[in-house]
PDB file of C-alpha atoms in Angstrom:
ATOM      1  CA  ASP A  27      55.321 140.274  72.272  1.00  0.00           C
ATOM      2  CA  THR A  28      55.150 137.498  74.845  1.00  0.00           C
ATOM      3  CA  GLY A  29      57.381 135.081  72.965  1.00  0.00           C
ATOM      4  CA  VAL A  30      56.686 131.530  71.890  1.00  0.00           C
ATOM      5  CA  SER A  31      54.956 129.439  74.540  1.00  0.00           C
ATOM      6  CA  GLN A  32      54.635 125.684  74.810  1.00  0.00           C
ATOM      7  CA  ASP A  33      52.399 123.566  76.959  1.00  0.00           C
ATOM      8  CA  PRO A  34      52.989 121.420  78.907  1.00  0.00           C
ATOM      9  CA  ARG A  35      56.616 121.993  79.861  1.00  0.00           C
ATOM     10  CA  HIS A  36      56.999 118.432  81.061  1.00  0.00           C
ATOM     11  CA  LYS A  37      55.067 115.273  80.247  1.00  0.00           C
ATOM     12  CA  ILE A  38      55.588 111.786  81.628  1.00  0.00           C
ATOM     13  CA  THR A  39      53.619 109.048  79.951  1.00  0.00           C
ATOM     14  CA  LYS A  40      53.570 105.293  79.748  1.00  0.00           C
ATOM     15  CA  ARG A  41      54.585 103.503  76.593  1.00  0.00           C
ATOM     16  CA  GLY A  42      51.651 103.064  74.262  1.00  0.00           C
ATOM     17  CA  GLN A  43      49.775 106.172  75.382  1.00  0.00           C
ATOM     18  CA  ASN A  44      49.009 109.122  73.126  1.00  0.00           C
ATOM     19  CA  VAL A  45      50.283 112.604  73.962  1.00  0.00           C
ATOM     20  CA  THR A  46      49.555 116.040  72.526  1.00  0.00           C
ATOM     21  CA  PHE A  47      51.656 119.177  72.851  1.00  0.00           C
ATOM     22  CA  ARG A  48      50.630 122.738  72.097  1.00  0.00           C
ATOM     23  CA  CYS A  49      52.636 125.647  70.741  1.00  0.00           C
ATOM     24  CA  ASP A  50      51.529 129.273  70.643  1.00  0.00           C
ATOM     25  CA  PRO A  51      53.766 131.310  68.328  1.00  0.00           C
ATOM     26  CA  ILE A  52      54.471 135.026  68.451  1.00  0.00           C
ATOM     27  CA  SER A  53      51.240 136.596  67.268  1.00  0.00           C
ATOM     28  CA  GLU A  54      52.431 138.225  64.050  1.00  0.00           C
ATOM     29  CA  HIS A  55      54.470 135.203  62.948  1.00  0.00           C
ATOM     30  CA  ASN A  56      52.893 133.060  60.272  1.00  0.00           C
ATOM     31  CA  ARG A  57      55.592 130.377  60.064  1.00  0.00           C
ATOM     32  CA  LEU A  58      55.765 127.731  62.765  1.00  0.00           C
ATOM     33  CA  TYR A  59      58.295 124.937  63.160  1.00  0.00           C
ATOM     34  CA  TRP A  60      58.565 121.776  65.257  1.00  0.00           C
ATOM     35  CA  TYR A  61      61.882 120.190  66.237  1.00  0.00           C
ATOM     36  CA  ARG A  62      62.938 117.290  68.433  1.00  0.00           C
ATOM     37  CA  GLN A  63      66.078 117.497  70.556  1.00  0.00           C
ATOM     38  CA  THR A  64      67.629 114.533  72.323  1.00  0.00           C
ATOM     39  CA  LEU A  65      70.341 114.758  74.951  1.00  0.00           C
ATOM     40  CA  GLY A  66      73.645 115.909  73.552  1.00  0.00           C
ATOM     41  CA  GLN A  67      72.258 116.593  70.099  1.00  0.00           C
ATOM     42  CA  GLY A  68      71.084 119.593  68.179  1.00  0.00           C
ATOM     43  CA  PRO A  69      67.446 120.122  67.279  1.00  0.00           C
ATOM     44  CA  GLU A  70      66.191 117.837  64.505  1.00  0.00           C
ATOM     45  CA  PHE A  71      63.696 119.352  62.082  1.00  0.00           C
ATOM     46  CA  LEU A  72      60.286 117.669  62.144  1.00  0.00           C
ATOM     47  CA  THR A  73      57.934 119.920  60.190  1.00  0.00           C
ATOM     48  CA  TYR A  74      56.948 123.481  59.436  1.00  0.00           C
ATOM     49  CA  PHE A  75      53.801 125.425  58.630  1.00  0.00           C
ATOM     50  CA  GLN A  76      53.114 128.607  56.766  1.00  0.00           C
ATOM     51  CA  ASN A  77      49.798 129.767  58.134  1.00  0.00           C
ATOM     52  CA  GLU A  78      47.684 126.599  58.275  1.00  0.00           C
ATOM     53  CA  ALA A  79      49.527 124.800  55.462  1.00  0.00           C
ATOM     54  CA  GLN A  80      52.065 122.138  56.424  1.00  0.00           C
ATOM     55  CA  LEU A  81      54.777 122.779  53.828  1.00  0.00           C
ATOM     56  CA  GLU A  82      57.470 120.302  54.741  1.00  0.00           C
ATOM     57  CA  LYS A  83      57.671 117.182  56.841  1.00  0.00           C
ATOM     58  CA  SER A  84      60.783 115.253  57.829  1.00  0.00           C
ATOM     59  CA  ARG A  85      61.093 111.536  57.280  1.00  0.00           C
ATOM     60  CA  LEU A  86      61.766 111.448  61.020  1.00  0.00           C
ATOM     61  CA  LEU A  87      58.071 112.094  61.445  1.00  0.00           C
ATOM     62  CA  SER A  88      56.677 108.594  61.371  1.00  0.00           C
ATOM     63  CA  ASP A  89      53.012 107.731  60.928  1.00  0.00           C
ATOM     64  CA  ARG A  90      52.630 107.979  64.689  1.00  0.00           C
ATOM     65  CA  PHE A  91      53.359 111.700  64.625  1.00  0.00           C
ATOM     66  CA  SER A  92      50.970 114.319  63.358  1.00  0.00           C
ATOM     67  CA  ALA A  93      51.018 118.087  63.526  1.00  0.00           C
ATOM     68  CA  GLU A  94      48.243 120.550  62.854  1.00  0.00           C
ATOM     69  CA  ARG A  95      47.779 124.283  62.748  1.00  0.00           C
ATOM     70  CA  PRO A  96      44.091 124.545  61.964  1.00  0.00           C
ATOM     71  CA  LYS A  97      43.581 128.293  62.080  1.00  0.00           C
ATOM     72  CA  GLY A  98      47.097 129.413  61.328  1.00  0.00           C
ATOM     73  CA  SER A  99      47.716 130.416  64.924  1.00  0.00           C
ATOM     74  CA  PHE A 100      48.568 127.786  67.565  1.00  0.00           C
ATOM     75  CA  SER A 101      49.779 124.330  66.592  1.00  0.00           C
ATOM     76  CA  THR A 102      49.541 120.879  68.129  1.00  0.00           C
ATOM     77  CA  LEU A 103      51.910 117.943  67.817  1.00  0.00           C
ATOM     78  CA  GLU A 104      50.430 114.551  68.623  1.00  0.00           C
ATOM     79  CA  ILE A 105      52.348 111.350  69.161  1.00  0.00           C
ATOM     80  CA  GLN A 106      50.310 108.156  69.096  1.00  0.00           C
ATOM     81  CA  ARG A 107      51.336 104.895  70.751  1.00  0.00           C
ATOM     82  CA  THR A 108      54.411 106.452  72.333  1.00  0.00           C
ATOM     83  CA  GLU A 109      57.650 104.483  72.477  1.00  0.00           C
ATOM     84  CA  GLN A 110      60.630 104.935  74.783  1.00  0.00           C
ATOM     85  CA  GLY A 111      62.596 106.267  71.840  1.00  0.00           C
ATOM     86  CA  ASP A 112      60.198 109.214  71.656  1.00  0.00           C
ATOM     87  CA  SER A 113      61.619 110.576  74.915  1.00  0.00           C
ATOM     88  CA  ALA A 114      63.095 113.948  73.991  1.00  0.00           C
ATOM     89  CA  MET A 115      62.602 117.698  74.179  1.00  0.00           C
ATOM     90  CA  TYR A 116      60.078 118.903  71.612  1.00  0.00           C
ATOM     91  CA  LEU A 117      60.793 122.461  70.524  1.00  0.00           C
ATOM     92  CA  CYS A 118      58.555 124.879  68.704  1.00  0.00           C
ATOM     93  CA  ALA A 119      59.738 127.990  66.891  1.00  0.00           C
ATOM     94  CA  SER A 120      58.089 130.719  64.849  1.00  0.00           C
ATOM     95  CA  SER A 121      59.158 133.347  62.355  1.00  0.00           C
ATOM     96  CA  LEU A 122      57.740 136.115  60.239  1.00  0.00           C
ATOM     97  CA  GLY A 123      56.315 135.343  56.824  1.00  0.00           C
ATOM     98  CA  GLY A 124      57.530 136.605  53.474  1.00  0.00           C
ATOM     99  CA  GLY A 125      61.084 136.435  52.224  1.00  0.00           C
ATOM    100  CA  GLY A 126      62.712 139.356  53.984  1.00  0.00           C
ATOM    101  CA  ARG A 127      65.813 138.944  56.098  1.00  0.00           C
ATOM    102  CA  ARG A 128      63.827 138.786  59.342  1.00  0.00           C
ATOM    103  CA  ALA A 129      61.808 135.862  58.008  1.00  0.00           C
ATOM    104  CA  TYR A 130      64.861 133.703  58.640  1.00  0.00           C
ATOM    105  CA  GLU A 131      65.037 134.557  62.350  1.00  0.00           C
ATOM    106  CA  GLN A 132      63.396 131.745  64.285  1.00  0.00           C
ATOM    107  CA  TYR A 133      62.205 132.414  67.828  1.00  0.00           C
ATOM    108  CA  PHE A 134      62.120 129.312  69.988  1.00  0.00           C
ATOM    109  CA  GLY A 135      59.859 128.344  72.845  1.00  0.00           C
ATOM    110  CA  PRO A 136      61.158 126.685  76.031  1.00  0.00           C
ATOM    111  CA  GLY A 137      60.222 123.204  74.839  1.00  0.00           C
ATOM    112  CA  THR A 138      58.158 120.304  76.144  1.00  0.00           C
ATOM    113  CA  ARG A 139      60.196 117.534  77.744  1.00  0.00           C
ATOM    114  CA  LEU A 140      58.611 114.141  77.111  1.00  0.00           C
ATOM    115  CA  THR A 141      59.566 111.100  79.141  1.00  0.00           C
ATOM    116  CA  VAL A 142      58.128 107.753  78.079  1.00  0.00           C
ATOM    117  CA  THR A 143      58.347 105.079  80.756  1.00  0.00           C
TER     118      THR A 143
ATOM    119  CA  ALA B  13      70.939 117.287  51.477  1.00  0.00           C
ATOM    120  CA  GLN B  14      72.634 119.657  53.853  1.00  0.00           C
ATOM    121  CA  SER B  15      74.640 118.713  56.930  1.00  0.00           C
ATOM    122  CA  VAL B  16      76.481 120.555  59.676  1.00  0.00           C
ATOM    123  CA  THR B  17      79.531 119.440  61.621  1.00  0.00           C
ATOM    124  CA  GLN B  18      80.578 121.185  64.777  1.00  0.00           C
ATOM    125  CA  LEU B  19      84.132 120.122  65.286  1.00  0.00           C
ATOM    126  CA  ASP B  20      84.326 120.477  69.061  1.00  0.00           C
ATOM    127  CA  SER B  21      81.783 119.058  71.454  1.00  0.00           C
ATOM    128  CA  GLN B  22      83.194 121.021  74.397  1.00  0.00           C
ATOM    129  CA  VAL B  23      85.383 124.111  74.600  1.00  0.00           C
ATOM    130  CA  PRO B  24      86.703 125.151  78.015  1.00  0.00           C
ATOM    131  CA  VAL B  25      88.195 128.643  78.149  1.00  0.00           C
ATOM    132  CA  PHE B  26      89.213 131.131  80.811  1.00  0.00           C
ATOM    133  CA  GLU B  27      87.283 134.335  81.315  1.00  0.00           C
ATOM    134  CA  GLU B  28      88.471 137.246  79.132  1.00  0.00           C
ATOM    135  CA  ALA B  29      90.246 134.879  76.719  1.00  0.00           C
ATOM    136  CA  PRO B  30      89.281 134.734  73.036  1.00  0.00           C
ATOM    137  CA  VAL B  31      87.290 131.794  71.731  1.00  0.00           C
ATOM    138  CA  GLU B  32      86.489 130.228  68.375  1.00  0.00           C
ATOM    139  CA  LEU B  33      83.771 127.632  67.897  1.00  0.00           C
ATOM    140  CA  ARG B  34      84.171 125.777  64.640  1.00  0.00           C
ATOM    141  CA  CYS B  35      81.442 124.852  62.181  1.00  0.00           C
ATOM    142  CA  ASN B  36      81.662 123.213  58.774  1.00  0.00           C
ATOM    143  CA  TYR B  37      78.750 122.527  56.491  1.00  0.00           C
ATOM    144  CA  SER B  38      78.046 120.426  53.455  1.00  0.00           C
ATOM    145  CA  SER B  39      75.636 121.381  50.699  1.00  0.00           C
ATOM    146  CA  SER B  40      75.377 121.088  46.935  1.00  0.00           C
ATOM    147  CA  VAL B  41      73.421 124.346  46.744  1.00  0.00           C
ATOM    148  CA  SER B  42      73.897 127.780  48.231  1.00  0.00           C
ATOM    149  CA  VAL B  43      72.968 128.137  51.864  1.00  0.00           C
ATOM    150  CA  TYR B  44      72.071 130.468  54.655  1.00  0.00           C
ATOM    151  CA  LEU B  45      73.993 129.998  57.917  1.00  0.00           C
ATOM    152  CA  PHE B  46      73.090 130.634  61.537  1.00  0.00           C
ATOM    153  CA  TRP B  47      74.445 130.413  65.060  1.00  0.00           C
ATOM    154  CA  TYR B  48      72.069 129.902  67.961  1.00  0.00           C
ATOM    155  CA  VAL B  49      72.789 129.842  71.707  1.00  0.00           C
ATOM    156  CA  GLN B  50      70.955 127.784  74.301  1.00  0.00           C
ATOM    157  CA  TYR B  51      71.343 128.690  77.961  1.00  0.00           C
ATOM    158  CA  PRO B  52      70.471 126.017  80.555  1.00  0.00           C
ATOM    159  CA  ASN B  53      66.743 125.308  80.750  1.00  0.00           C
ATOM    160  CA  GLN B  54      65.953 127.859  78.055  1.00  0.00           C
ATOM    161  CA  GLY B  55      64.999 127.807  74.391  1.00  0.00           C
ATOM    162  CA  LEU B  56      67.395 128.638  71.590  1.00  0.00           C
ATOM    163  CA  GLN B  57      68.192 132.256  70.763  1.00  0.00           C
ATOM    164  CA  LEU B  58      69.554 133.498  67.453  1.00  0.00           C
ATOM    165  CA  LEU B  59      73.066 134.951  67.804  1.00  0.00           C
ATOM    166  CA  LEU B  60      73.678 135.869  64.182  1.00  0.00           C
ATOM    167  CA  LYS B  61      72.933 134.878  60.604  1.00  0.00           C
ATOM    168  CA  TYR B  62      74.556 135.007  57.185  1.00  0.00           C
ATOM    169  CA  LEU B  63      72.167 135.385  54.259  1.00  0.00           C
ATOM    170  CA  SER B  64      74.225 137.364  51.735  1.00  0.00           C
ATOM    171  CA  GLY B  65      76.613 140.285  51.513  1.00  0.00           C
ATOM    172  CA  SER B  66      79.584 140.746  53.791  1.00  0.00           C
ATOM    173  CA  THR B  67      81.107 137.452  54.848  1.00  0.00           C
ATOM    174  CA  LEU B  68      81.882 138.835  58.317  1.00  0.00           C
ATOM    175  CA  VAL B  69      78.697 138.882  60.333  1.00  0.00           C
ATOM    176  CA  LYS B  70      78.311 140.540  63.710  1.00  0.00           C
ATOM    177  CA  GLY B  71      75.765 139.328  66.208  1.00  0.00           C
ATOM    178  CA  ILE B  72      74.570 139.919  69.718  1.00  0.00           C
ATOM    179  CA  ASN B  73      76.693 139.754  72.862  1.00  0.00           C
ATOM    180  CA  GLY B  74      79.908 140.613  71.002  1.00  0.00           C
ATOM    181  CA  PHE B  75      79.979 137.474  68.839  1.00  0.00           C
ATOM    182  CA  GLU B  76      80.900 137.447  65.164  1.00  0.00           C
ATOM    183  CA  ALA B  77      81.251 134.776  62.500  1.00  0.00           C
ATOM    184  CA  GLU B  78      82.911 134.578  59.116  1.00  0.00           C
ATOM    185  CA  PHE B  79      81.446 132.752  56.152  1.00  0.00           C
ATOM    186  CA  ASN B  80      84.136 131.037  54.109  1.00  0.00           C
ATOM    187  CA  LYS B  81      82.610 129.513  51.004  1.00  0.00           C
ATOM    188  CA  SER B  82      85.783 127.812  49.756  1.00  0.00           C
ATOM    189  CA  GLN B  83      86.289 126.058  53.083  1.00  0.00           C
ATOM    190  CA  THR B  84      82.545 125.618  53.696  1.00  0.00           C
ATOM    191  CA  SER B  85      82.978 126.999  57.177  1.00  0.00           C
ATOM    192  CA  PHE B  86      81.177 129.427  59.435  1.00  0.00           C
ATOM    193  CA  HIS B  87      83.254 129.721  62.603  1.00  0.00           C
ATOM    194  CA  LEU B  88      82.005 131.736  65.565  1.00  0.00           C
ATOM    195  CA  ARG B  89      84.390 134.012  67.462  1.00  0.00           C
ATOM    196  CA  LYS B  90      84.451 136.297  70.442  1.00  0.00           C
ATOM    197  CA  PRO B  91      87.565 138.271  71.436  1.00  0.00           C
ATOM    198  CA  SER B  92      86.923 138.155  75.185  1.00  0.00           C
ATOM    199  CA  VAL B  93      84.443 135.815  76.847  1.00  0.00           C
ATOM    200  CA  HIS B  94      82.531 136.240  80.088  1.00  0.00           C
ATOM    201  CA  ILE B  95      81.300 133.697  82.602  1.00  0.00           C
ATOM    202  CA  SER B  96      77.788 134.443  81.336  1.00  0.00           C
ATOM    203  CA  ASP B  97      78.711 133.106  77.884  1.00  0.00           C
ATOM    204  CA  THR B  98      78.700 129.579  79.296  1.00  0.00           C
ATOM    205  CA  ALA B  99      76.062 127.830  77.178  1.00  0.00           C
ATOM    206  CA  GLU B 100      75.486 125.427  74.290  1.00  0.00           C
ATOM    207  CA  TYR B 101      76.082 126.881  70.829  1.00  0.00           C
ATOM    208  CA  PHE B 102      74.506 125.465  67.689  1.00  0.00           C
ATOM    209  CA  CYS B 103      75.487 126.094  64.090  1.00  0.00           C
ATOM    210  CA  ALA B 104      72.668 125.665  61.575  1.00  0.00           C
ATOM    211  CA  VAL B 105      72.099 125.767  57.819  1.00  0.00           C
ATOM    212  CA  SER B 106      69.192 126.120  55.445  1.00  0.00           C
ATOM    213  CA  ILE B 107      69.162 126.234  51.673  1.00  0.00           C
ATOM    214  CA  THR B 108      68.950 129.698  50.193  1.00  0.00           C
ATOM    215  CA  GLY B 109      65.326 130.784  50.298  1.00  0.00           C
ATOM    216  CA  GLY B 110      64.338 127.704  52.311  1.00  0.00           C
ATOM    217  CA  PHE B 111      63.051 127.456  55.844  1.00  0.00           C
ATOM    218  CA  LYS B 112      63.900 123.882  56.825  1.00  0.00           C
ATOM    219  CA  THR B 113      66.873 124.326  59.151  1.00  0.00           C
ATOM    220  CA  ILE B 114      69.480 121.663  59.894  1.00  0.00           C
ATOM    221  CA  PHE B 115      71.383 121.982  63.160  1.00  0.00           C
ATOM    222  CA  GLY B 116      74.763 120.706  64.242  1.00  0.00           C
ATOM    223  CA  ALA B 117      75.202 118.640  67.385  1.00  0.00           C
ATOM    224  CA  GLY B 118      76.285 121.653  69.410  1.00  0.00           C
ATOM    225  CA  THR B 119      79.400 122.898  71.185  1.00  0.00           C
ATOM    226  CA  ARG B 120      79.333 123.405  74.910  1.00  0.00           C
ATOM    227  CA  LEU B 121      81.293 126.529  75.831  1.00  0.00           C
ATOM    228  CA  PHE B 122      82.428 126.502  79.435  1.00  0.00           C
ATOM    229  CA  VAL B 123      83.969 129.742  80.687  1.00  0.00           C
ATOM    230  CA  LYS B 124      86.107 129.386  83.793  1.00  0.00           C
ATOM    231  CA  ALA B 125      86.994 132.151  86.245  1.00  0.00           C
TER     232      ALA B 125
END
């Protein structure tokens, strides 16, 4: 168990550029979550997957944001035409599947810090 | 919709003193409740969770929390804190059986020597 990993850890981009982040969950976890965290705030839910199916998507996720998990393993979060307001920490988490008690334990990665200049 | 209010943005406390971090939630349906800790430059780590059963929940690092349905609260406590407990603490809620998790704004616990 190597934990949840995210790549890159830091990304600086110019306004209007597209960026893509990757998340590798814990291998036996089939649920994967994306959150956004701005300074001084708690994580805000963006979306979650069960295997390759995207089951819920926040209204915070505008048309410029898209997330995929094509093979039910790693996931990518893409932001198109970045804006300064997109500057934040993007967190990924994973959890076991099913409905047992441990399915509600989310394991978080270290995050990708995005700065839009 | 669910929401979480953490009543204190910062809590300074001396080492070995007790601490309580307060959390209230709002929901029209039954919920699951969580506390997570975030150390500087690290991801969040689950401290404890309430799903059902006993309303007093014990977690890692000596923390515990009590679910109070009538007061819609889930306060986190530790009888004696250490310098190493200095971190950001987040209360979170999800609807029963659901996986979308709503977090509070966080409480920064600062333990002084």
